Amino acid sequence: MDLRLAIGAAEDEPATFIPITVIHGNEDGPVLAAVSGVHGYEFAPILAADRLADRIDPKDLSGTLVIVRIANIPAFEARSPYVNPIDRKNLNRSFPGSAQGSSTERIADMLSREVVARADFLMDIHSGDGAEFLEAFIGVYGGPLSTDFEQALEVARGFGFPNVVRYKMNTQEQVDTRRTLNRQGVATGIPTILVEIGQNGSRKEEHIEAIVTGVENALGTLGIWNKPRQNVPPVLRLFESTTGVSASHSGLFYPADPERRYFFEGDLIGTIRDYSGREVERLHSPIDGYALYGLRGPPVRAGDGVITIGNPVDDF
């Protein structure tokens, strides 16, 4: 069943919609919500959602798969990284949203009420945006405010990505501050994972198919279908949260080594030159760790996160 969740016009902002495919099985069971296109320039998840809708036969299901094909149509149609061009807000910092708010807030409100609140498990599926590098990873939500970490971790392993990060939700402030879609799942009380694969607006077949395989394996793990789980590689690296490094100046960012992933404390990450060509900042790693995502450069603004480094652990 294909639906369009209508987001009405408000004041000087146009109407929009959220395209969704709902696949109900022949038997009752859990509801898995897989959301793509929160950021409109992240194409691999959007293409994977389109493929999934064609590949899943409802006769095989005992439960329901909800596929949000593109959460942020205004950003997708404008080819806009990060933000909705109508109100210049980041949907993934706007949950739970507001029915009386701006365009982005109304989209977040609709997703919160009509998708997340109806799900038993949430996948927030992303990739590296326009000027980002990204190493494939799954974020799994744990800690005292999360729900069923072990189930979420088992679903995460079914993607076969090399990196898994546990984000401990220890305080309500963590959940509420600039709330993302995944933290909306935590707040709703359902197991939640963050899926990240591809970079620079990737459309690569390997990235699209990796997402599809992971969702199909999740359906099996959650008992929504009984097809055998596809073989996937084991996880190579585990991380306990991440550490971000931000820029203090605007200008041109030059990574010291764009391909480097392992960093030791004090290693040079890169330099920033102002618009007259003067070096104004050197960024160094604050920890020993593994770079999961960050900016390729050259554009950088003061306050931008330049790199996010995973904090390695042996086990959870």
mmCIF file with all atom_site columns, N, CA and C in Angstrom, residues 140-193:
data_model
loop_
_atom_site.group_PDB
_atom_site.id
_atom_site.type_symbol
_atom_site.label_atom_id
_atom_site.label_alt_id
_atom_site.label_comp_id
_atom_site.label_asym_id
_atom_site.label_entity_id
_atom_site.label_seq_id
_atom_site.pdbx_PDB_ins_code
_atom_site.Cartn_x
_atom_site.Cartn_y
_atom_site.Cartn_z
_atom_site.occupancy
_atom_site.B_iso_or_equiv
_atom_site.pdbx_formal_charge
_atom_site.auth_seq_id
_atom_site.auth_comp_id
_atom_site.auth_asym_id
_atom_site.auth_atom_id
_atom_site.pdbx_PDB_model_num
ATOM 1   N N  . VAL A 1 140 ? 23.955 1.851  17.563 1.00 0.00 ? 140 VAL A N  1
ATOM 2   C CA . VAL A 1 140 ? 22.963 1.098  18.342 1.00 0.00 ? 140 VAL A CA 1
ATOM 3   C C  . VAL A 1 140 ? 22.744 1.841  19.654 1.00 0.00 ? 140 VAL A C  1
ATOM 4   N N  . TYR A 1 141 ? 21.492 2.021  20.023 1.00 0.00 ? 141 TYR A N  1
ATOM 5   C CA . TYR A 1 141 ? 21.172 2.834  21.198 1.00 0.00 ? 141 TYR A CA 1
ATOM 6   C C  . TYR A 1 141 ? 21.019 1.960  22.431 1.00 0.00 ? 141 TYR A C  1
ATOM 7   N N  . GLY A 1 142 ? 21.886 2.250  23.426 1.00 0.00 ? 142 GLY A N  1
ATOM 8   C CA . GLY A 1 142 ? 21.896 1.521  24.685 1.00 0.00 ? 142 GLY A CA 1
ATOM 9   C C  . GLY A 1 142 ? 21.767 2.465  25.856 1.00 0.00 ? 142 GLY A C  1
ATOM 10  N N  . GLY A 1 143 ? 22.103 1.982  27.036 1.00 0.00 ? 143 GLY A N  1
ATOM 11  C CA . GLY A 1 143 ? 21.995 2.813  28.227 1.00 0.00 ? 143 GLY A CA 1
ATOM 12  C C  . GLY A 1 143 ? 20.621 2.710  28.858 1.00 0.00 ? 143 GLY A C  1
ATOM 13  N N  . PRO A 1 144 ? 20.436 3.337  30.024 1.00 0.00 ? 144 PRO A N  1
ATOM 14  C CA . PRO A 1 144 ? 19.219 3.154  30.809 1.00 0.00 ? 144 PRO A CA 1
ATOM 15  C C  . PRO A 1 144 ? 17.952 3.700  30.164 1.00 0.00 ? 144 PRO A C  1
ATOM 16  N N  . LEU A 1 145 ? 18.067 4.652  29.223 1.00 0.00 ? 145 LEU A N  1
ATOM 17  C CA . LEU A 1 145 ? 16.868 5.222  28.610 1.00 0.00 ? 145 LEU A CA 1
ATOM 18  C C  . LEU A 1 145 ? 16.517 4.565  27.279 1.00 0.00 ? 145 LEU A C  1
ATOM 19  N N  . SER A 1 146 ? 17.292 3.584  26.855 1.00 0.00 ? 146 SER A N  1
ATOM 20  C CA . SER A 1 146 ? 17.003 2.896  25.597 1.00 0.00 ? 146 SER A CA 1
ATOM 21  C C  . SER A 1 146 ? 16.192 1.632  25.863 1.00 0.00 ? 146 SER A C  1
ATOM 22  N N  . THR A 1 147 ? 15.759 0.997  24.783 1.00 0.00 ? 147 THR A N  1
ATOM 23  C CA . THR A 1 147 ? 14.927 -0.197 24.867 1.00 0.00 ? 147 THR A CA 1
ATOM 24  C C  . THR A 1 147 ? 15.587 -1.351 24.119 1.00 0.00 ? 147 THR A C  1
ATOM 25  N N  . ASP A 1 148 ? 15.749 -2.475 24.774 1.00 0.00 ? 148 ASP A N  1
ATOM 26  C CA . ASP A 1 148 ? 16.196 -3.749 24.191 1.00 0.00 ? 148 ASP A CA 1
ATOM 27  C C  . ASP A 1 148 ? 17.452 -3.583 23.328 1.00 0.00 ? 148 ASP A C  1
ATOM 28  N N  . PHE A 1 149 ? 18.543 -3.184 23.992 1.00 0.00 ? 149 PHE A N  1
ATOM 29  C CA . PHE A 1 149 ? 19.815 -3.021 23.295 1.00 0.00 ? 149 PHE A CA 1
ATOM 30  C C  . PHE A 1 149 ? 20.249 -4.316 22.619 1.00 0.00 ? 149 PHE A C  1
ATOM 31  N N  . GLU A 1 150 ? 20.058 -5.450 23.275 1.00 0.00 ? 150 GLU A N  1
ATOM 32  C CA . GLU A 1 150 ? 20.530 -6.721 22.710 1.00 0.00 ? 150 GLU A CA 1
ATOM 33  C C  . GLU A 1 150 ? 19.832 -7.036 21.391 1.00 0.00 ? 150 GLU A C  1
ATOM 34  N N  . GLN A 1 151 ? 18.539 -6.790 21.310 1.00 0.00 ? 151 GLN A N  1
ATOM 35  C CA . GLN A 1 151 ? 17.833 -7.010 20.049 1.00 0.00 ? 151 GLN A CA 1
ATOM 36  C C  . GLN A 1 151 ? 18.340 -6.047 18.981 1.00 0.00 ? 151 GLN A C  1
ATOM 37  N N  . ALA A 1 152 ? 18.531 -4.787 19.359 1.00 0.00 ? 152 ALA A N  1
ATOM 38  C CA . ALA A 1 152 ? 19.032 -3.807 18.390 1.00 0.00 ? 152 ALA A CA 1
ATOM 39  C C  . ALA A 1 152 ? 20.423 -4.187 17.898 1.00 0.00 ? 152 ALA A C  1
ATOM 40  N N  . LEU A 1 153 ? 21.267 -4.688 18.793 1.00 0.00 ? 153 LEU A N  1
ATOM 41  C CA . LEU A 1 153 ? 22.613 -5.092 18.399 1.00 0.00 ? 153 LEU A CA 1
ATOM 42  C C  . LEU A 1 153 ? 22.565 -6.275 17.437 1.00 0.00 ? 153 LEU A C  1
ATOM 43  N N  . GLU A 1 154 ? 21.669 -7.212 17.665 1.00 0.00 ? 154 GLU A N  1
ATOM 44  C CA . GLU A 1 154 ? 21.552 -8.369 16.768 1.00 0.00 ? 154 GLU A CA 1
ATOM 45  C C  . GLU A 1 154 ? 21.093 -7.912 15.377 1.00 0.00 ? 154 GLU A C  1
ATOM 46  N N  . VAL A 1 155 ? 20.157 -6.973 15.322 1.00 0.00 ? 155 VAL A N  1
ATOM 47  C CA . VAL A 1 155 ? 19.736 -6.428 14.032 1.00 0.00 ? 155 VAL A CA 1
ATOM 48  C C  . VAL A 1 155 ? 20.905 -5.706 13.365 1.00 0.00 ? 155 VAL A C  1
ATOM 49  N N  . ALA A 1 156 ? 21.668 -4.963 14.147 1.00 0.00 ? 156 ALA A N  1
ATOM 50  C CA . ALA A 1 156 ? 22.817 -4.237 13.598 1.00 0.00 ? 156 ALA A CA 1
ATOM 51  C C  . ALA A 1 156 ? 23.819 -5.190 12.958 1.00 0.00 ? 156 ALA A C  1
ATOM 52  N N  . ARG A 1 157 ? 24.101 -6.293 13.627 1.00 0.00 ? 157 ARG A N  1
ATOM 53  C CA . ARG A 1 157 ? 25.072 -7.248 13.084 1.00 0.00 ? 157 ARG A CA 1
ATOM 54  C C  . ARG A 1 157 ? 24.611 -7.832 11.747 1.00 0.00 ? 157 ARG A C  1
ATOM 55  N N  . GLY A 1 158 ? 23.320 -7.852 11.506 1.00 0.00 ? 158 GLY A N  1
ATOM 56  C CA . GLY A 1 158 ? 22.799 -8.386 10.259 1.00 0.00 ? 158 GLY A CA 1
ATOM 57  C C  . GLY A 1 158 ? 23.102 -7.536 9.036  1.00 0.00 ? 158 GLY A C  1
ATOM 58  N N  . PHE A 1 159 ? 23.596 -6.326 9.239  1.00 0.00 ? 159 PHE A N  1
ATOM 59  C CA . PHE A 1 159 ? 23.986 -5.490 8.096  1.00 0.00 ? 159 PHE A CA 1
ATOM 60  C C  . PHE A 1 159 ? 25.381 -5.833 7.588  1.00 0.00 ? 159 PHE A C  1
ATOM 61  N N  . GLY A 1 160 ? 26.202 -6.448 8.427  1.00 0.00 ? 160 GLY A N  1
ATOM 62  C CA . GLY A 1 160 ? 27.545 -6.804 7.986  1.00 0.00 ? 160 GLY A CA 1
ATOM 63  C C  . GLY A 1 160 ? 28.486 -5.637 7.815  1.00 0.00 ? 160 GLY A C  1
ATOM 64  N N  . PHE A 1 161 ? 28.181 -4.495 8.432  1.00 0.00 ? 161 PHE A N  1
ATOM 65  C CA . PHE A 1 161 ? 29.061 -3.336 8.331  1.00 0.00 ? 161 PHE A CA 1
ATOM 66  C C  . PHE A 1 161 ? 30.267 -3.540 9.259  1.00 0.00 ? 161 PHE A C  1
ATOM 67  N N  . PRO A 1 162 ? 31.406 -2.963 8.905  1.00 0.00 ? 162 PRO A N  1
ATOM 68  C CA . PRO A 1 162 ? 32.617 -3.222 9.699  1.00 0.00 ? 162 PRO A CA 1
ATOM 69  C C  . PRO A 1 162 ? 32.640 -2.560 11.063 1.00 0.00 ? 162 PRO A C  1
ATOM 70  N N  . ASN A 1 163 ? 31.823 -1.519 11.259 1.00 0.00 ? 163 ASN A N  1
ATOM 71  C CA . ASN A 1 163 ? 31.893 -0.725 12.478 1.00 0.00 ? 163 ASN A CA 1
ATOM 72  C C  . ASN A 1 163 ? 30.531 -0.645 13.165 1.00 0.00 ? 163 ASN A C  1
ATOM 73  N N  . VAL A 1 164 ? 30.526 -0.829 14.491 1.00 0.00 ? 164 VAL A N  1
ATOM 74  C CA . VAL A 1 164 ? 29.312 -0.667 15.291 1.00 0.00 ? 164 VAL A CA 1
ATOM 75  C C  . VAL A 1 164 ? 29.630 0.252  16.460 1.00 0.00 ? 164 VAL A C  1
ATOM 76  N N  . VAL A 1 165 ? 28.777 1.265  16.650 1.00 0.00 ? 165 VAL A N  1
ATOM 77  C CA . VAL A 1 165 ? 28.929 2.234  17.732 1.00 0.00 ? 165 VAL A CA 1
ATOM 78  C C  . VAL A 1 165 ? 27.760 2.070  18.702 1.00 0.00 ? 165 VAL A C  1
ATOM 79  N N  . ARG A 1 166 ? 28.073 1.966  20.001 1.00 0.00 ? 166 ARG A N  1
ATOM 80  C CA . ARG A 1 166 ? 27.001 2.024  20.992 1.00 0.00 ? 166 ARG A CA 1
ATOM 81  C C  . ARG A 1 166 ? 26.896 3.456  21.510 1.00 0.00 ? 166 ARG A C  1
ATOM 82  N N  . TYR A 1 167 ? 25.686 4.017  21.399 1.00 0.00 ? 167 TYR A N  1
ATOM 83  C CA . TYR A 1 167 ? 25.394 5.318  21.964 1.00 0.00 ? 167 TYR A CA 1
ATOM 84  C C  . TYR A 1 167 ? 24.581 5.108  23.236 1.00 0.00 ? 167 TYR A C  1
ATOM 85  N N  . LYS A 1 168 ? 25.183 5.389  24.381 1.00 0.00 ? 168 LYS A N  1
ATOM 86  C CA . LYS A 1 168 ? 24.475 5.218  25.645 1.00 0.00 ? 168 LYS A CA 1
ATOM 87  C C  . LYS A 1 168 ? 23.593 6.433  25.922 1.00 0.00 ? 168 LYS A C  1
ATOM 88  N N  . MET A 1 169 ? 22.325 6.164  26.118 1.00 0.00 ? 169 MET A N  1
ATOM 89  C CA . MET A 1 169 ? 21.383 7.213  26.465 1.00 0.00 ? 169 MET A CA 1
ATOM 90  C C  . MET A 1 169 ? 21.212 7.207  27.980 1.00 0.00 ? 169 MET A C  1
ATOM 91  N N  . ASN A 1 170 ? 22.006 8.039  28.645 1.00 0.00 ? 170 ASN A N  1
ATOM 92  C CA . ASN A 1 170 ? 22.041 8.036  30.108 1.00 0.00 ? 170 ASN A CA 1
ATOM 93  C C  . ASN A 1 170 ? 21.148 9.095  30.740 1.00 0.00 ? 170 ASN A C  1
ATOM 94  N N  . THR A 1 171 ? 20.888 10.183 30.011 1.00 0.00 ? 171 THR A N  1
ATOM 95  C CA . THR A 1 171 ? 20.113 11.281 30.580 1.00 0.00 ? 171 THR A CA 1
ATOM 96  C C  . THR A 1 171 ? 19.043 11.727 29.588 1.00 0.00 ? 171 THR A C  1
ATOM 97  N N  . GLN A 1 172 ? 17.999 12.326 30.113 1.00 0.00 ? 172 GLN A N  1
ATOM 98  C CA . GLN A 1 172 ? 16.943 12.854 29.250 1.00 0.00 ? 172 GLN A CA 1
ATOM 99  C C  . GLN A 1 172 ? 17.466 13.995 28.396 1.00 0.00 ? 172 GLN A C  1
ATOM 100 N N  . GLU A 1 173 ? 18.436 14.740 28.913 1.00 0.00 ? 173 GLU A N  1
ATOM 101 C CA . GLU A 1 173 ? 19.023 15.828 28.133 1.00 0.00 ? 173 GLU A CA 1
ATOM 102 C C  . GLU A 1 173 ? 19.668 15.305 26.857 1.00 0.00 ? 173 GLU A C  1
ATOM 103 N N  . GLN A 1 174 ? 20.337 14.149 26.930 1.00 0.00 ? 174 GLN A N  1
ATOM 104 C CA . GLN A 1 174 ? 20.917 13.545 25.730 1.00 0.00 ? 174 GLN A CA 1
ATOM 105 C C  . GLN A 1 174 ? 19.848 13.257 24.690 1.00 0.00 ? 174 GLN A C  1
ATOM 106 N N  . VAL A 1 175 ? 18.728 12.741 25.134 1.00 0.00 ? 175 VAL A N  1
ATOM 107 C CA . VAL A 1 175 ? 17.647 12.374 24.221 1.00 0.00 ? 175 VAL A CA 1
ATOM 108 C C  . VAL A 1 175 ? 17.007 13.613 23.605 1.00 0.00 ? 175 VAL A C  1
ATOM 109 N N  . ASP A 1 176 ? 16.881 14.678 24.394 1.00 0.00 ? 176 ASP A N  1
ATOM 110 C CA . ASP A 1 176 ? 16.080 15.827 23.981 1.00 0.00 ? 176 ASP A CA 1
ATOM 111 C C  . ASP A 1 176 ? 16.851 16.884 23.204 1.00 0.00 ? 176 ASP A C  1
ATOM 112 N N  . THR A 1 177 ? 18.144 17.046 23.449 1.00 0.00 ? 177 THR A N  1
ATOM 113 C CA . THR A 1 177 ? 18.897 18.155 22.865 1.00 0.00 ? 177 THR A CA 1
ATOM 114 C C  . THR A 1 177 ? 19.046 17.981 21.357 1.00 0.00 ? 177 THR A C  1
ATOM 115 N N  . ARG A 1 178 ? 18.497 18.915 20.592 1.00 0.00 ? 178 ARG A N  1
ATOM 116 C CA . ARG A 1 178 ? 18.545 18.853 19.115 1.00 0.00 ? 178 ARG A CA 1
ATOM 117 C C  . ARG A 1 178 ? 18.178 17.434 18.659 1.00 0.00 ? 178 ARG A C  1
ATOM 118 N N  . ARG A 1 179 ? 16.990 16.992 19.074 1.00 0.00 ? 179 ARG A N  1
ATOM 119 C CA . ARG A 1 179 ? 16.613 15.588 18.941 1.00 0.00 ? 179 ARG A CA 1
ATOM 120 C C  . ARG A 1 179 ? 16.582 15.117 17.487 1.00 0.00 ? 179 ARG A C  1
ATOM 121 N N  . THR A 1 180 ? 17.289 14.031 17.235 1.00 0.00 ? 180 THR A N  1
ATOM 122 C CA . THR A 1 180 ? 17.328 13.392 15.925 1.00 0.00 ? 180 THR A CA 1
ATOM 123 C C  . THR A 1 180 ? 16.182 12.391 15.800 1.00 0.00 ? 180 THR A C  1
ATOM 124 N N  . LEU A 1 181 ? 16.000 11.850 14.594 1.00 0.00 ? 181 LEU A N  1
ATOM 125 C CA . LEU A 1 181 ? 14.991 10.811 14.400 1.00 0.00 ? 181 LEU A CA 1
ATOM 126 C C  . LEU A 1 181 ? 15.290 9.601  15.264 1.00 0.00 ? 181 LEU A C  1
ATOM 127 N N  . ASN A 1 182 ? 16.571 9.199  15.333 1.00 0.00 ? 182 ASN A N  1
ATOM 128 C CA . ASN A 1 182 ? 16.890 8.006  16.129 1.00 0.00 ? 182 ASN A CA 1
ATOM 129 C C  . ASN A 1 182 ? 16.601 8.233  17.607 1.00 0.00 ? 182 ASN A C  1
ATOM 130 N N  . ARG A 1 183 ? 16.857 9.432  18.094 1.00 0.00 ? 183 ARG A N  1
ATOM 131 C CA . ARG A 1 183 ? 16.542 9.712  19.497 1.00 0.00 ? 183 ARG A CA 1
ATOM 132 C C  . ARG A 1 183 ? 15.036 9.842  19.725 1.00 0.00 ? 183 ARG A C  1
ATOM 133 N N  . GLN A 1 184 ? 14.300 10.165 18.675 1.00 0.00 ? 184 GLN A N  1
ATOM 134 C CA . GLN A 1 184 ? 12.844 10.122 18.784 1.00 0.00 ? 184 GLN A CA 1
ATOM 135 C C  . GLN A 1 184 ? 12.385 8.672  18.994 1.00 0.00 ? 184 GLN A C  1
ATOM 136 N N  . GLY A 1 185 ? 13.077 7.733  18.331 1.00 0.00 ? 185 GLY A N  1
ATOM 137 C CA . GLY A 1 185 ? 12.788 6.327  18.579 1.00 0.00 ? 185 GLY A CA 1
ATOM 138 C C  . GLY A 1 185 ? 13.068 5.938  20.019 1.00 0.00 ? 185 GLY A C  1
ATOM 139 N N  . VAL A 1 186 ? 14.208 6.403  20.552 1.00 0.00 ? 186 VAL A N  1
ATOM 140 C CA . VAL A 1 186 ? 14.544 6.142  21.950 1.00 0.00 ? 186 VAL A CA 1
ATOM 141 C C  . VAL A 1 186 ? 13.470 6.720  22.868 1.00 0.00 ? 186 VAL A C  1
ATOM 142 N N  . ALA A 1 187 ? 13.065 7.962  22.606 1.00 0.00 ? 187 ALA A N  1
ATOM 143 C CA . ALA A 1 187 ? 12.067 8.625  23.435 1.00 0.00 ? 187 ALA A CA 1
ATOM 144 C C  . ALA A 1 187 ? 10.716 7.913  23.383 1.00 0.00 ? 187 ALA A C  1
ATOM 145 N N  . THR A 1 188 ? 10.419 7.291  22.247 1.00 0.00 ? 188 THR A N  1
ATOM 146 C CA . THR A 1 188 ? 9.154  6.580  22.087 1.00 0.00 ? 188 THR A CA 1
ATOM 147 C C  . THR A 1 188 ? 9.183  5.225  22.787 1.00 0.00 ? 188 THR A C  1
ATOM 148 N N  . GLY A 1 189 ? 10.381 4.729  23.093 1.00 0.00 ? 189 GLY A N  1
ATOM 149 C CA . GLY A 1 189 ? 10.505 3.464  23.814 1.00 0.00 ? 189 GLY A CA 1
ATOM 150 C C  . GLY A 1 189 ? 10.608 2.249  22.930 1.00 0.00 ? 189 GLY A C  1
ATOM 151 N N  . ILE A 1 190 ? 11.184 2.414  21.720 1.00 0.00 ? 190 ILE A N  1
ATOM 152 C CA . ILE A 1 190 ? 11.365 1.276  20.828 1.00 0.00 ? 190 ILE A CA 1
ATOM 153 C C  . ILE A 1 190 ? 12.845 1.093  20.516 1.00 0.00 ? 190 ILE A C  1
ATOM 154 N N  . PRO A 1 191 ? 13.296 -0.157 20.291 1.00 0.00 ? 191 PRO A N  1
ATOM 155 C CA . PRO A 1 191 ? 14.687 -0.380 19.881 1.00 0.00 ? 191 PRO A CA 1
ATOM 156 C C  . PRO A 1 191 ? 14.967 0.371  18.579 1.00 0.00 ? 191 PRO A C  1
ATOM 157 N N  . THR A 1 192 ? 16.159 0.960  18.508 1.00 0.00 ? 192 THR A N  1
ATOM 158 C CA . THR A 1 192 ? 16.468 1.871  17.409 1.00 0.00 ? 192 THR A CA 1
ATOM 159 C C  . THR A 1 192 ? 17.915 1.698  16.978 1.00 0.00 ? 192 THR A C  1
ATOM 160 N N  . ILE A 1 193 ? 18.140 1.732  15.649 1.00 0.00 ? 193 ILE A N  1
ATOM 161 C CA . ILE A 1 193 ? 19.503 1.769  15.132 1.00 0.00 ? 193 ILE A CA 1
ATOM 162 C C  . ILE A 1 193 ? 19.635 2.890  14.104 1.00 0.00 ? 193 ILE A C  1
#
